[in-house]
mmCIF file of C-alpha atoms in Angstrom:
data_model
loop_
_atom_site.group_PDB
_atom_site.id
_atom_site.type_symbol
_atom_site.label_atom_id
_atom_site.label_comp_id
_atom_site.label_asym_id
_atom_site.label_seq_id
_atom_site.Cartn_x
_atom_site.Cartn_y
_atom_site.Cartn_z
ATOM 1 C CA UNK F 1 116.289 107.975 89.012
ATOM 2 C CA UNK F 2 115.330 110.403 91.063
ATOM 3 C CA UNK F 3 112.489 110.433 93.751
ATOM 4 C CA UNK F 4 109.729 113.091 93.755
ATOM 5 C CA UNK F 5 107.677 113.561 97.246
ATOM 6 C CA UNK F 6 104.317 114.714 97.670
ATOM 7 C CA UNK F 7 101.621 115.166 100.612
ATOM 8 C CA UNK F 8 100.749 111.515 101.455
ATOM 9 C CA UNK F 9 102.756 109.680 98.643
ATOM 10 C CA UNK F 10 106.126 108.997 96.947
ATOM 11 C CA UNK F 11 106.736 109.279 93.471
ATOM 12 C CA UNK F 12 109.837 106.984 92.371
ATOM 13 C CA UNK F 13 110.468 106.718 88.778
ATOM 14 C CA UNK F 14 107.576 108.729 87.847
ATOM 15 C CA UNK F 15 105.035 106.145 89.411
ATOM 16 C CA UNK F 16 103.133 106.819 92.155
ATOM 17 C CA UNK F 17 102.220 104.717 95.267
ATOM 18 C CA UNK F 18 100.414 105.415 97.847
ATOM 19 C CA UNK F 19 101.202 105.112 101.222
ATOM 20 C CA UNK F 20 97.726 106.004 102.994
ATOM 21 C CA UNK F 21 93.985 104.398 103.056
ATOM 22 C CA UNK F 22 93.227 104.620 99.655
ATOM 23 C CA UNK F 23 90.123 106.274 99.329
ATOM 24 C CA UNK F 24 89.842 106.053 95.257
ATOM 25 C CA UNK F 25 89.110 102.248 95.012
ATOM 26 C CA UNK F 26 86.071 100.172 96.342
ATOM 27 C CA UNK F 27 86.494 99.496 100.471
ATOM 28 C CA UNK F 28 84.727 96.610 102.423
ATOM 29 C CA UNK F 29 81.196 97.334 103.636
ATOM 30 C CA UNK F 30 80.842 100.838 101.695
ATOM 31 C CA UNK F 31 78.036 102.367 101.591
ATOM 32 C CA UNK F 32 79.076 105.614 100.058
ATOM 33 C CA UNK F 33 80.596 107.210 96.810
ATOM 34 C CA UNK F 34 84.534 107.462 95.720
ATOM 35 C CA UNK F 35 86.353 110.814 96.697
ATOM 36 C CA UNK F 36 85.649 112.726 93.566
ATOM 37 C CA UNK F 37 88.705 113.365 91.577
ATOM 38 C CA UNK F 38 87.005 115.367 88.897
ATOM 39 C CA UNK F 39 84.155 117.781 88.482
ATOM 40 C CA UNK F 40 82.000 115.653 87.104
ATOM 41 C CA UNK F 41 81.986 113.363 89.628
ATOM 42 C CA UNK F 42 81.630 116.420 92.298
ATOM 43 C CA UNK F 43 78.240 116.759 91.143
ATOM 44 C CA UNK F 44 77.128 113.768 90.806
ATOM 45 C CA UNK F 45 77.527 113.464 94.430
ATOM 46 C CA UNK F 46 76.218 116.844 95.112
ATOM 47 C CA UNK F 47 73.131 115.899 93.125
ATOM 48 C CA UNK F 48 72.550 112.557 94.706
ATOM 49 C CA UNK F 49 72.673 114.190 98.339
ATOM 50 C CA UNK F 50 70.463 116.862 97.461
ATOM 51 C CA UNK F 51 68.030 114.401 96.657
ATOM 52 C CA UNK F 52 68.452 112.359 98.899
ATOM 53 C CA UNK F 53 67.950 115.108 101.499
ATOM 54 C CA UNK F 54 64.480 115.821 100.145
ATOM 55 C CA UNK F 55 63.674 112.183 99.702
ATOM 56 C CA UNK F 56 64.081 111.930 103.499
ATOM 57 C CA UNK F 57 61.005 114.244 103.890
ATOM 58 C CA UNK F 58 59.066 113.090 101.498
ATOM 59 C CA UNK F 59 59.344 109.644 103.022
ATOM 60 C CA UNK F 60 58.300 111.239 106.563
ATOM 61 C CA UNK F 61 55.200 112.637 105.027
ATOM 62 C CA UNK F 62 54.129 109.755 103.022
ATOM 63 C CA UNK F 63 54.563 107.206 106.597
ATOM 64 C CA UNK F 64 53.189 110.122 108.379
ATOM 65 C CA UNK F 65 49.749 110.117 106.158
ATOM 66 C CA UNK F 66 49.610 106.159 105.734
ATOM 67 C CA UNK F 67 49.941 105.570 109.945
ATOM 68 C CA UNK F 68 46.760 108.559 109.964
ATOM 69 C CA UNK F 69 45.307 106.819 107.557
ATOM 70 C CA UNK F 70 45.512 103.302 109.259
ATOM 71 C CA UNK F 71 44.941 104.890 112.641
ATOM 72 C CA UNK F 72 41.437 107.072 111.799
ATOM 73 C CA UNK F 73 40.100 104.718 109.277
ATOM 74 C CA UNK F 74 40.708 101.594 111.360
ATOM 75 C CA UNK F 75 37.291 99.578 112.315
ATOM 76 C CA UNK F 76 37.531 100.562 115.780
ATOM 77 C CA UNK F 77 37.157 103.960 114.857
ATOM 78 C CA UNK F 78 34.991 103.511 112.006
ATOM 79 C CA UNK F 79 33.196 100.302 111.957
ATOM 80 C CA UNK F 80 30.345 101.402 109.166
ATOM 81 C CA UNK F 81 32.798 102.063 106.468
ATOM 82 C CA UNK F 82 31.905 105.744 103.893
ATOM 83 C CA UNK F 83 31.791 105.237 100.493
ATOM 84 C CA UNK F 84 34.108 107.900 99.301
ATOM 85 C CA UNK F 85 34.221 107.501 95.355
ATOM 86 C CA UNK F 86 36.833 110.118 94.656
ATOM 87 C CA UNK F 87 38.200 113.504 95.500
ATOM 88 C CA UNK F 88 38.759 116.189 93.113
ATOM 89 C CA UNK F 89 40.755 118.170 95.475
ATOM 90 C CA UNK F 90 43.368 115.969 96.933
ATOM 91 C CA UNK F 91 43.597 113.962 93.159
ATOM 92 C CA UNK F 92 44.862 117.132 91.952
ATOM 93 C CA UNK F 93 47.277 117.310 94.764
ATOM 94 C CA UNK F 94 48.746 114.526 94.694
ATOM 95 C CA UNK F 95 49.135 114.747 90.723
ATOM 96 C CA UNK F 96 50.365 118.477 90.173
ATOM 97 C CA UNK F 97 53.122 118.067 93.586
ATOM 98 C CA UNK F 98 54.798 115.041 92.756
ATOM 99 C CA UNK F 99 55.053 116.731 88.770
ATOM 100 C CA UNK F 100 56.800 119.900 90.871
ATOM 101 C CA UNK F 101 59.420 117.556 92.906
ATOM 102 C CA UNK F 102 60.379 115.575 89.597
ATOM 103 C CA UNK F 103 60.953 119.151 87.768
ATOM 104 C CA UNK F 104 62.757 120.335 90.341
ATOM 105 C CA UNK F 105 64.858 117.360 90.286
ATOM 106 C CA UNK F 106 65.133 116.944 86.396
ATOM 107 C CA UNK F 107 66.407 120.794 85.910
ATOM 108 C CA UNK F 108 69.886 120.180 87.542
ATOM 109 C CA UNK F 109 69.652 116.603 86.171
ATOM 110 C CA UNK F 110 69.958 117.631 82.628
ATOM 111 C CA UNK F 111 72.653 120.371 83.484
ATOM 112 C CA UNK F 112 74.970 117.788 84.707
ATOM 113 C CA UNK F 113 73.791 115.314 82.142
ATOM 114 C CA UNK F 114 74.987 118.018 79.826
ATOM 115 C CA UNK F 115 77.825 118.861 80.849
ATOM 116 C CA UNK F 116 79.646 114.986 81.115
ATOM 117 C CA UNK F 117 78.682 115.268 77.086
ATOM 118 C CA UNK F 118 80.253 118.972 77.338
ATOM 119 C CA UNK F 119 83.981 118.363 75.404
ATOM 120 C CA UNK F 120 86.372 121.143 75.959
ATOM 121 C CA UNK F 121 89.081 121.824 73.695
ATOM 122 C CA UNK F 122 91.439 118.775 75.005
ATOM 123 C CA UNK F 123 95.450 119.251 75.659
ATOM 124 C CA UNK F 124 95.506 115.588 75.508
ATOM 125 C CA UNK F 125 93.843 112.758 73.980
ATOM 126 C CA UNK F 126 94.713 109.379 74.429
ATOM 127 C CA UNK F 127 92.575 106.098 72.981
ATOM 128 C CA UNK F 128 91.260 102.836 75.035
ATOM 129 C CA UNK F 129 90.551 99.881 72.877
ATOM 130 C CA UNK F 130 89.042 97.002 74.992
ATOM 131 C CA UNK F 131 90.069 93.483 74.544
ATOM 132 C CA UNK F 132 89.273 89.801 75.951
ATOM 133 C CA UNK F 133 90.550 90.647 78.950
ATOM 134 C CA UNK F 134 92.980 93.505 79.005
ATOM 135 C CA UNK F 135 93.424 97.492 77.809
ATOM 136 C CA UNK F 136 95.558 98.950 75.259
ATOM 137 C CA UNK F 137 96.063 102.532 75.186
ATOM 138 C CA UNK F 138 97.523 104.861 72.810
ATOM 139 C CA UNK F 139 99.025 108.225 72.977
ATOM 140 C CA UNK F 140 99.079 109.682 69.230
ATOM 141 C CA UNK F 141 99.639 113.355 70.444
ATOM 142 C CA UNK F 142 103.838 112.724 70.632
ATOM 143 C CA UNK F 143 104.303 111.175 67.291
ATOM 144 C CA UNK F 144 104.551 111.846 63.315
ATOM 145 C CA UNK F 145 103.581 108.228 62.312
ATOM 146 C CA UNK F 146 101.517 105.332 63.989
ATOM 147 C CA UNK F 147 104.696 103.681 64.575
ATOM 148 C CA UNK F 148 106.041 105.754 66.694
ATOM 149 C CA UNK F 149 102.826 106.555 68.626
ATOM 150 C CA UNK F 150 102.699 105.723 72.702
ATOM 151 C CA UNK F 151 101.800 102.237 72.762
ATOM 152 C CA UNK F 152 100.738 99.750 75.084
ATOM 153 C CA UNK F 153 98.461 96.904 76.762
ATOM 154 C CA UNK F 154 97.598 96.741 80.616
ATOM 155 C CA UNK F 155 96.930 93.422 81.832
ATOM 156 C CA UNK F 156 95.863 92.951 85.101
ATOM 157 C CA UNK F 157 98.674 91.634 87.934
ATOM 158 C CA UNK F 158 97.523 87.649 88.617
ATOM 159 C CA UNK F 159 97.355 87.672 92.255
ATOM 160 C CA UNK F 160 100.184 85.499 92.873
ATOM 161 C CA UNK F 161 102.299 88.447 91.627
ATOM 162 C CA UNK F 162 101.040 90.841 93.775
ATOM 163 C CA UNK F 163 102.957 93.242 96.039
ATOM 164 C CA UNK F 164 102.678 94.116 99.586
ATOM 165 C CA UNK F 165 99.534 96.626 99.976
ATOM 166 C CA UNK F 166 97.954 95.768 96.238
ATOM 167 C CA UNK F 167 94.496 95.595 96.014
ATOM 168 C CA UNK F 168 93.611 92.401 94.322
ATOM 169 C CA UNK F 169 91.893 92.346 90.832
ATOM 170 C CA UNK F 170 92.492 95.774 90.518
ATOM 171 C CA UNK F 171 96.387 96.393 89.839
ATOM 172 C CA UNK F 172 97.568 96.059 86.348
ATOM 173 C CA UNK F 173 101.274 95.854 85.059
ATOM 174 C CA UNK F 174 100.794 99.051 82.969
ATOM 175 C CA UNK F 175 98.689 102.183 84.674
ATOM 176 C CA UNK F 176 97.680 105.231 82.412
ATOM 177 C CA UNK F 177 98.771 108.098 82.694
ATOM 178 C CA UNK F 178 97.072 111.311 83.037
ATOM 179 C CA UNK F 179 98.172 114.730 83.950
ATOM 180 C CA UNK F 180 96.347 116.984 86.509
ATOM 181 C CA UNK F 181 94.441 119.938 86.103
ATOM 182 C CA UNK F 182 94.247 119.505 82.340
ATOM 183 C CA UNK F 183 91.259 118.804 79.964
ATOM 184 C CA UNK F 184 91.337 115.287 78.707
ATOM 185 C CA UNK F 185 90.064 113.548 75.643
ATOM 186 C CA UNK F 186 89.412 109.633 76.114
ATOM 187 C CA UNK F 187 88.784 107.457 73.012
ATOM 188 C CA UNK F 188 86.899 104.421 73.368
ATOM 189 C CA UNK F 189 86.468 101.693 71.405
ATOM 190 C CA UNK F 190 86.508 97.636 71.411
ATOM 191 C CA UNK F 191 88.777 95.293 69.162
ATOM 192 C CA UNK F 192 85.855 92.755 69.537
ATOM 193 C CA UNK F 193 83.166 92.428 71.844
ATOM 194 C CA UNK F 194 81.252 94.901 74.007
ATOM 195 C CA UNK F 195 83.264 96.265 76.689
ATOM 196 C CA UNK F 196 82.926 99.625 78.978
ATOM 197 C CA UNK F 197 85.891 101.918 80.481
ATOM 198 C CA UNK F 198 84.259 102.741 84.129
ATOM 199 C CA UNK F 199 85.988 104.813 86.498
ATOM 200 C CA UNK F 200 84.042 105.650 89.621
ATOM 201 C CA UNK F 201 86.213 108.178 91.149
ATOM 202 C CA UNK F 202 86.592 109.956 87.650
ATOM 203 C CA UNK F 203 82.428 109.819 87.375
ATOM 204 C CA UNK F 204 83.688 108.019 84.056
ATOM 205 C CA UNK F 205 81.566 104.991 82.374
ATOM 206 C CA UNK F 206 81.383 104.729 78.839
ATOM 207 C CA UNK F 207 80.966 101.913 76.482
ATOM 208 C CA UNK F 208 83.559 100.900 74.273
ATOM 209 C CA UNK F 209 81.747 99.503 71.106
ATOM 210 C CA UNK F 210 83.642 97.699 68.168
ATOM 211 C CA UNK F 211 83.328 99.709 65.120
ATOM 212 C CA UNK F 212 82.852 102.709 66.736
ATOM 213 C CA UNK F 213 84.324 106.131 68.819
ATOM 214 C CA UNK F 214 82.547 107.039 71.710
ATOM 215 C CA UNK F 215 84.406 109.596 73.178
ATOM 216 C CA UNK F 216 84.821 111.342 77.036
ATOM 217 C CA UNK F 217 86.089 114.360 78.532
ATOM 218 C CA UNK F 218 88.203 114.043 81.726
ATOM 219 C CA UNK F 219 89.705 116.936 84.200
ATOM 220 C CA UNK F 220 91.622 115.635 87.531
ATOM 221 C CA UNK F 221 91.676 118.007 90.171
ATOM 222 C CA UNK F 222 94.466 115.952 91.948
ATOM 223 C CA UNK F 223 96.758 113.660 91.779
ATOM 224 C CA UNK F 224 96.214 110.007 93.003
ATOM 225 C CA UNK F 225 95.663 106.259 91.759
ATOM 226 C CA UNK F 226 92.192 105.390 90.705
ATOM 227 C CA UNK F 227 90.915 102.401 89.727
ATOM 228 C CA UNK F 228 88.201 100.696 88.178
ATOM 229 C CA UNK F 229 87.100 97.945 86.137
ATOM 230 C CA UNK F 230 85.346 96.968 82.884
ATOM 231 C CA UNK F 231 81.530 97.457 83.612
ATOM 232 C CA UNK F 232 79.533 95.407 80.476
ATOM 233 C CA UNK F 233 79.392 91.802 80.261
ATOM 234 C CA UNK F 234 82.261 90.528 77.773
ATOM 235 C CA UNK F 235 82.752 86.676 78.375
ATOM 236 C CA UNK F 236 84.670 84.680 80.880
ATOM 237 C CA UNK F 237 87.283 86.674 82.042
ATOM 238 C CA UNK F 238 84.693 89.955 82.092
ATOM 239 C CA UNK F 239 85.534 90.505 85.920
ATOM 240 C CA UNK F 240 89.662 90.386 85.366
ATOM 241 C CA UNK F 241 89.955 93.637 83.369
ATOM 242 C CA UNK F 242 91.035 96.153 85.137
ATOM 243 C CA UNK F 243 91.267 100.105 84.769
ATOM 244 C CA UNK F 244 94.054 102.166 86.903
ATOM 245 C CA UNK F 245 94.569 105.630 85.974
ATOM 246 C CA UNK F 246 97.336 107.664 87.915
ATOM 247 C CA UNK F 247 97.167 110.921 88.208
ATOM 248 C CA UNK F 248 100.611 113.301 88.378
ATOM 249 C CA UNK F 249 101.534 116.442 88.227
ATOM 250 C CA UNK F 250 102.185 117.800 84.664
ATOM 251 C CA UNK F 251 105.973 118.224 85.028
ATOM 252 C CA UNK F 252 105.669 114.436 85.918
ATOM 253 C CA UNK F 253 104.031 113.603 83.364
ATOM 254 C CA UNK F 254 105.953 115.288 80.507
ATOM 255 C CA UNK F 255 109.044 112.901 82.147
ATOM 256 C CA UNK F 256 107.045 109.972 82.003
ATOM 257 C CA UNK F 257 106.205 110.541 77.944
ATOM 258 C CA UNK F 258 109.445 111.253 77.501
ATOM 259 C CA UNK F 259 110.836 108.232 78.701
ATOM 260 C CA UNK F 260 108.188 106.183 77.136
ATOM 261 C CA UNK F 261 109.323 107.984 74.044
ATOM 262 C CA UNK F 262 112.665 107.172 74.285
ATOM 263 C CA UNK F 263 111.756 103.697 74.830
ATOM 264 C CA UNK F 264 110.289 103.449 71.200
#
């Protein structure tokens, strides 16, 4: 089997490892968000640090006024005490400017709400069907019958099994398998209890329900392994459920189906 080499990683037998800090899994002591892998997630970053940019002057201003307020109304200063009963003025202030911060906020809110419910006309779908405690996925796109369809569980890797440089409760014995740069499909549903397939990195969280298809659109903009975990509350083992989806290239990919085809 033939190797394939890429900036920062080695592809052997179609399955990438990397060989550098990962930077698409949870780290100790983080304070900040997953390197986006997709555009969704881009602005979900973008909109939380615009935000938060204005937030940090907004909470200037408000400590500013309370330490004048404190300061000039303090007994020292004012020892016989006005009776102010209201102000027409400032009320409508401070009613109409925080309704123009939380419009101004709620505009690009809704655009990127939007557009994660936004399904392009997918290359690939594949379908996640939660269980107590693992992942099956299934590729129907390469197949006639359900027979022959793509296949399999993912179970996460029990520590003791664990290789060299494996993040614990995160690997699983069976990764999926996406391509790059092509517009995804993801299925999700539940064989029996609440679950939810949550990918940080992706900007990805949706809950798989039994009975029903929720679906979500997915575009990588590079390759990688990114992992994640099932996000609702589903008994016991809720926190041993793994999700690891590897990015490759779609050449890669293509030999990856095909073997898994083969396999069949």
């Amino acid at each position: 089997m033939k190797n394939f080499v890429t900036p920062g990683r080695v592809c052997s037998s179609f399955v990438i490892f990397p060989t550098w800090a990962i930077a698409d899994a949870a780290e100790p002591w983080q304070l900040s968000f997953q390197d986006p892998a997709t555009p969704i997630m881009q602005g979900l970053i973008d909109l939380h640090h615009d935000i938060f940019f204005f937030m940090v002057f907004i909470l200037l201003f408000v400590c500013w006024m309370l330490f004048r307020t404190v300061y000039h109304f303090s007994y020292d200063k004012n020892p016989i005490p006005q009776k102010i009963i209201h102000g027409t003025t400032i009320e409508i202030a401070w009613t109409i400017t925080p309704s123009i911060i939380l419009m101004f906020i709620a505009i690009p809110s809704f655009a990127l709400l939007y557009s994660m419910d936004e399904l392009t006309d997918p290359s690939i779908t594949i379908k996640a069907i939660g269980h107590q405690w693992y992942w099956t996925y299934e590729y129907s796109d390469y197949s006639s019958s359900d027979d022959q369809s793509i296949v399999y569980d993912s179970y996460m890797i029990p520590e003791d099994d664990l290789d060299l440089g494996q993040l614990r409760l995160l690997e699983v014995d069976n990764r999926v398998v996406l391509p790059i740069n092509t517009h995804i499909r993801v299925i999700i549903t539940s064989a029996d209890v609440l679950h939810s397939w949550a990918i940080p990195s992706l900007g990805v969280k949706c809950d798989a329900v039994p009975g029903r298809l929720n679906q979500i659109s997915v575009f990588l903009k590079r390759e990688g392994v990114f992992y994640g975990q099932c996000s609702e509350l589903c008994g016991a083992n809720h926190g041993f459920m793994p999700i690891v989806v590897e990015g490759v290239s779609l050449e890669n990919y293509i030999d990856w189906v095909s073997n898994k085809l083969k396999e069949i």
